[in-house]
PDB file of C-alpha atoms and ligand atoms in Angstrom:
ATOM      1  CA  MET A   1     -41.012 -75.984  22.120  1.00  0.00           C
ATOM      2  CA  ASN A   2     -43.344 -76.243  25.135  1.00  0.00           C
ATOM      3  CA  ASP A   3     -42.432 -79.624  26.455  1.00  0.00           C
ATOM      4  CA  CYS A   4     -38.701 -79.782  25.888  1.00  0.00           C
ATOM      5  CA  LEU A   5     -36.476 -80.238  28.952  1.00  0.00           C
ATOM      6  CA  PHE A   6     -33.530 -78.354  27.466  1.00  0.00           C
ATOM      7  CA  CYS A   7     -35.722 -75.466  26.212  1.00  0.00           C
ATOM      8  CA  LYS A   8     -36.948 -75.196  29.818  1.00  0.00           C
ATOM      9  CA  ILE A   9     -33.355 -75.173  31.091  1.00  0.00           C
ATOM     10  CA  ILE A  10     -32.420 -72.484  28.564  1.00  0.00           C
ATOM     11  CA  ASN A  11     -35.344 -70.246  29.566  1.00  0.00           C
ATOM     12  CA  GLY A  12     -34.721 -70.817  33.296  1.00  0.00           C
ATOM     13  CA  GLU A  13     -37.949 -72.751  33.999  1.00  0.00           C
ATOM     14  CA  ILE A  14     -35.787 -75.667  35.166  1.00  0.00           C
ATOM     15  CA  PRO A  15     -32.630 -74.837  37.132  1.00  0.00           C
ATOM     16  CA  SER A  16     -29.182 -75.773  35.874  1.00  0.00           C
ATOM     17  CA  LYS A  17     -25.567 -75.162  36.790  1.00  0.00           C
ATOM     18  CA  LYS A  18     -24.526 -72.784  34.033  1.00  0.00           C
ATOM     19  CA  VAL A  19     -20.973 -72.955  32.686  1.00  0.00           C
ATOM     20  CA  PHE A  20     -21.266 -70.649  29.667  1.00  0.00           C
ATOM     21  CA  GLU A  21     -23.855 -68.643  27.775  1.00  0.00           C
ATOM     22  CA  ASN A  22     -23.952 -66.354  24.771  1.00  0.00           C
ATOM     23  CA  ASP A  23     -26.816 -65.299  22.480  1.00  0.00           C
ATOM     24  CA  LYS A  24     -26.803 -68.631  20.603  1.00  0.00           C
ATOM     25  CA  VAL A  25     -25.436 -71.251  22.997  1.00  0.00           C
ATOM     26  CA  TYR A  26     -26.011 -72.456  26.575  1.00  0.00           C
ATOM     27  CA  ALA A  27     -23.772 -74.894  28.471  1.00  0.00           C
ATOM     28  CA  PHE A  28     -24.451 -76.519  31.844  1.00  0.00           C
ATOM     29  CA  TYR A  29     -23.169 -79.362  34.019  1.00  0.00           C
ATOM     30  CA  ASP A  30     -24.713 -82.750  33.284  1.00  0.00           C
ATOM     31  CA  ILE A  31     -26.917 -83.923  36.164  1.00  0.00           C
ATOM     32  CA  ALA A  32     -25.496 -87.473  35.927  1.00  0.00           C
ATOM     33  CA  PRO A  33     -21.839 -86.994  34.959  1.00  0.00           C
ATOM     34  CA  GLN A  34     -20.144 -89.835  33.084  1.00  0.00           C
ATOM     35  CA  ALA A  35     -16.673 -88.266  33.297  1.00  0.00           C
ATOM     36  CA  PRO A  36     -14.804 -86.093  35.833  1.00  0.00           C
ATOM     37  CA  VAL A  37     -15.775 -83.075  33.705  1.00  0.00           C
ATOM     38  CA  HIS A  38     -19.129 -83.459  31.921  1.00  0.00           C
ATOM     39  CA  VAL A  39     -20.976 -80.532  30.436  1.00  0.00           C
ATOM     40  CA  VAL A  40     -23.941 -80.419  28.046  1.00  0.00           C
ATOM     41  CA  ILE A  41     -23.846 -77.784  25.301  1.00  0.00           C
ATOM     42  CA  VAL A  42     -27.073 -76.819  23.520  1.00  0.00           C
ATOM     43  CA  PRO A  43     -28.124 -74.314  20.876  1.00  0.00           C
ATOM     44  CA  LYS A  44     -30.795 -71.908  22.098  1.00  0.00           C
ATOM     45  CA  THR A  45     -32.946 -72.783  19.092  1.00  0.00           C
ATOM     46  CA  HIS A  46     -34.866 -76.051  19.344  1.00  0.00           C
ATOM     47  CA  ILE A  47     -33.539 -78.690  16.942  1.00  0.00           C
ATOM     48  CA  ALA A  48     -34.552 -82.225  17.930  1.00  0.00           C
ATOM     49  CA  SER A  49     -31.468 -84.149  16.839  1.00  0.00           C
ATOM     50  CA  ALA A  50     -28.691 -84.387  14.245  1.00  0.00           C
ATOM     51  CA  ASN A  51     -31.371 -85.822  11.942  1.00  0.00           C
ATOM     52  CA  GLU A  52     -33.018 -82.393  11.833  1.00  0.00           C
ATOM     53  CA  ILE A  53     -29.932 -80.444  10.726  1.00  0.00           C
ATOM     54  CA  THR A  54     -30.480 -78.626   7.431  1.00  0.00           C
ATOM     55  CA  ALA A  55     -28.620 -76.034   5.371  1.00  0.00           C
ATOM     56  CA  GLU A  56     -30.921 -73.439   6.975  1.00  0.00           C
ATOM     57  CA  ASN A  57     -30.230 -74.308  10.639  1.00  0.00           C
ATOM     58  CA  SER A  58     -26.705 -75.780  10.525  1.00  0.00           C
ATOM     59  CA  SER A  59     -25.162 -72.543  11.839  1.00  0.00           C
ATOM     60  CA  ALA A  60     -26.388 -73.757  15.246  1.00  0.00           C
ATOM     61  CA  VAL A  61     -23.730 -76.485  15.070  1.00  0.00           C
ATOM     62  CA  ALA A  62     -21.049 -73.965  14.103  1.00  0.00           C
ATOM     63  CA  ASP A  63     -22.155 -71.787  17.026  1.00  0.00           C
ATOM     64  CA  ILE A  64     -21.628 -74.731  19.387  1.00  0.00           C
ATOM     65  CA  TYR A  65     -18.178 -75.527  17.979  1.00  0.00           C
ATOM     66  CA  THR A  66     -17.214 -71.856  18.105  1.00  0.00           C
ATOM     67  CA  ALA A  67     -18.077 -71.799  21.814  1.00  0.00           C
ATOM     68  CA  ILE A  68     -16.282 -75.071  22.634  1.00  0.00           C
ATOM     69  CA  PRO A  69     -12.724 -73.663  22.980  1.00  0.00           C
ATOM     70  CA  GLU A  70     -13.971 -71.052  25.450  1.00  0.00           C
ATOM     71  CA  ILE A  71     -15.993 -73.623  27.386  1.00  0.00           C
ATOM     72  CA  ALA A  72     -12.986 -75.969  27.504  1.00  0.00           C
ATOM     73  CA  LYS A  73     -10.874 -73.118  28.837  1.00  0.00           C
ATOM     74  CA  ILE A  74     -13.426 -72.328  31.562  1.00  0.00           C
ATOM     75  CA  LEU A  75     -13.404 -76.010  32.551  1.00  0.00           C
ATOM     76  CA  GLY A  76      -9.593 -76.189  32.531  1.00  0.00           C
ATOM     77  CA  VAL A  77      -9.370 -78.995  29.959  1.00  0.00           C
ATOM     78  CA  SER A  78      -8.055 -77.098  26.928  1.00  0.00           C
ATOM     79  CA  GLU A  79      -4.562 -78.502  27.325  1.00  0.00           C
ATOM     80  CA  THR A  80      -5.360 -81.902  28.825  1.00  0.00           C
ATOM     81  CA  GLY A  81      -8.015 -82.724  26.227  1.00  0.00           C
ATOM     82  CA  TYR A  82     -11.656 -83.636  26.021  1.00  0.00           C
ATOM     83  CA  ARG A  83     -14.191 -85.524  23.950  1.00  0.00           C
ATOM     84  CA  ILE A  84     -17.268 -84.095  22.218  1.00  0.00           C
ATOM     85  CA  VAL A  85     -20.174 -86.548  21.859  1.00  0.00           C
ATOM     86  CA  ASN A  86     -23.501 -86.202  20.101  1.00  0.00           C
ATOM     87  CA  ASN A  87     -25.985 -89.060  20.492  1.00  0.00           C
ATOM     88  CA  CYS A  88     -28.592 -89.214  17.730  1.00  0.00           C
ATOM     89  CA  GLY A  89     -31.648 -91.394  18.143  1.00  0.00           C
ATOM     90  CA  LYS A  90     -32.532 -94.624  19.895  1.00  0.00           C
ATOM     91  CA  ASP A  91     -29.556 -96.828  19.035  1.00  0.00           C
ATOM     92  CA  ALA A  92     -27.123 -94.133  20.213  1.00  0.00           C
ATOM     93  CA  GLY A  93     -29.070 -93.684  23.468  1.00  0.00           C
ATOM     94  CA  GLN A  94     -30.364 -90.149  22.905  1.00  0.00           C
ATOM     95  CA  THR A  95     -32.757 -89.363  25.768  1.00  0.00           C
ATOM     96  CA  VAL A  96     -33.405 -85.644  25.316  1.00  0.00           C
ATOM     97  CA  PHE A  97     -34.634 -84.601  21.892  1.00  0.00           C
ATOM     98  CA  HIS A  98     -33.076 -81.136  21.779  1.00  0.00           C
ATOM     99  CA  ILE A  99     -29.754 -81.520  19.999  1.00  0.00           C
ATOM    100  CA  HIS A 100     -26.837 -81.367  22.419  1.00  0.00           C
ATOM    101  CA  PHE A 101     -23.143 -82.054  22.587  1.00  0.00           C
ATOM    102  CA  HIS A 102     -21.496 -83.624  25.614  1.00  0.00           C
ATOM    103  CA  LEU A 103     -18.091 -82.170  26.484  1.00  0.00           C
ATOM    104  CA  MET A 104     -16.253 -84.752  28.572  1.00  0.00           C
ATOM    105  CA  GLY A 105     -12.834 -84.287  30.112  1.00  0.00           C
ATOM    106  CA  GLY A 106     -10.596 -85.691  32.770  1.00  0.00           C
ATOM    107  CA  ASP A 107     -10.104 -89.465  32.565  1.00  0.00           C
ATOM    108  CA  VAL A 108     -12.295 -90.377  29.585  1.00  0.00           C
ATOM    109  CA  GLY A 109     -10.598 -93.700  28.908  1.00  0.00           C
ATOM    110  CA  GLY A 110      -8.432 -92.663  25.985  1.00  0.00           C
ATOM    111  CA  LYS A 111      -9.456 -93.263  22.421  1.00  0.00           C
ATOM    112  CA  MET A 112     -12.943 -94.678  21.860  1.00  0.00           C
ATOM    113  CA  TYR A 113     -12.625 -96.330  18.479  1.00  0.00           C
TER     114      TYR A 113
HETATM  115  P1  LIG B 201     -28.407 -87.937  25.846  1.00  0.00           P
HETATM  116  O1  LIG B 201     -28.600 -89.172  26.676  1.00  0.00           O
HETATM  117  O2  LIG B 201     -27.259 -87.951  24.908  1.00  0.00           O
HETATM  118  O3  LIG B 201     -29.710 -87.508  25.207  1.00  0.00           O
HETATM  119  O4  LIG B 201     -28.029 -86.810  26.894  1.00  0.00           O
HETATM  120  C1  LIG B 201     -28.934 -86.214  27.754  1.00  0.00           C
HETATM  121  C2  LIG B 201     -28.151 -85.813  28.978  1.00  0.00           C
HETATM  122  O5  LIG B 201     -28.899 -84.866  29.716  1.00  0.00           O
HETATM  123  C3  LIG B 201     -27.844 -86.984  29.930  1.00  0.00           C
HETATM  124  O6  LIG B 201     -26.433 -87.114  30.060  1.00  0.00           O
HETATM  125  C4  LIG B 201     -28.519 -86.552  31.232  1.00  0.00           C
HETATM  126  O7  LIG B 201     -27.780 -86.911  32.373  1.00  0.00           O
HETATM  127  C5  LIG B 201     -28.621 -85.044  31.066  1.00  0.00           C
HETATM  128  N1  LIG B 201     -29.698 -84.418  31.818  1.00  0.00           N
HETATM  129  C6  LIG B 201     -30.988 -84.828  31.900  1.00  0.00           C
HETATM  130  N2  LIG B 201     -31.707 -83.971  32.662  1.00  0.00           N
HETATM  131  C7  LIG B 201     -30.824 -83.008  33.067  1.00  0.00           C
HETATM  132  C8  LIG B 201     -30.941 -81.841  33.891  1.00  0.00           C
HETATM  133  N3  LIG B 201     -32.102 -81.481  34.448  1.00  0.00           N
HETATM  134  N4  LIG B 201     -29.832 -81.088  34.111  1.00  0.00           N
HETATM  135  C9  LIG B 201     -28.650 -81.450  33.554  1.00  0.00           C
HETATM  136  N5  LIG B 201     -28.478 -82.516  32.761  1.00  0.00           N
HETATM  137  C10 LIG B 201     -29.545 -83.298  32.534  1.00  0.00           C
HETATM  138 ZN1  LIG B 202     -35.825 -77.769  23.039  1.00  0.00          ZN
END
């Protein structure tokens, strides 16, 4: 994907503050944090949004969730807790169309629903 912000972050064209990386997943600090701990987790393959998940590419989601416990440990929120958020599409406020999961910790206001 030539014009995707997160593809450019993954390939190093745009700088980021890396938190974690393996062969499938990249995680970096959000540039405009909405919580004391706010990290964006992306699959290295370009998938635009949750709308584009299929049986063929859904392992990318499992790869993210497999990495989450390690990322939470690095961030020091494993025991205190954290929220994982995926925004899909306009009504949910998605601004970058490379699927991503926000990991938010610290004071995140308790339960959201
Ligand atoms: P969403 O609004 O759910 O699509 O999430 C996109 C997130 O990417 C927002 O929280 C932005 O603050 C974040 N973001 C945008 N550009 C950058 C960047 N260059 N580095 C880190 N985070 C970014
Ligand atoms: Zn992308």
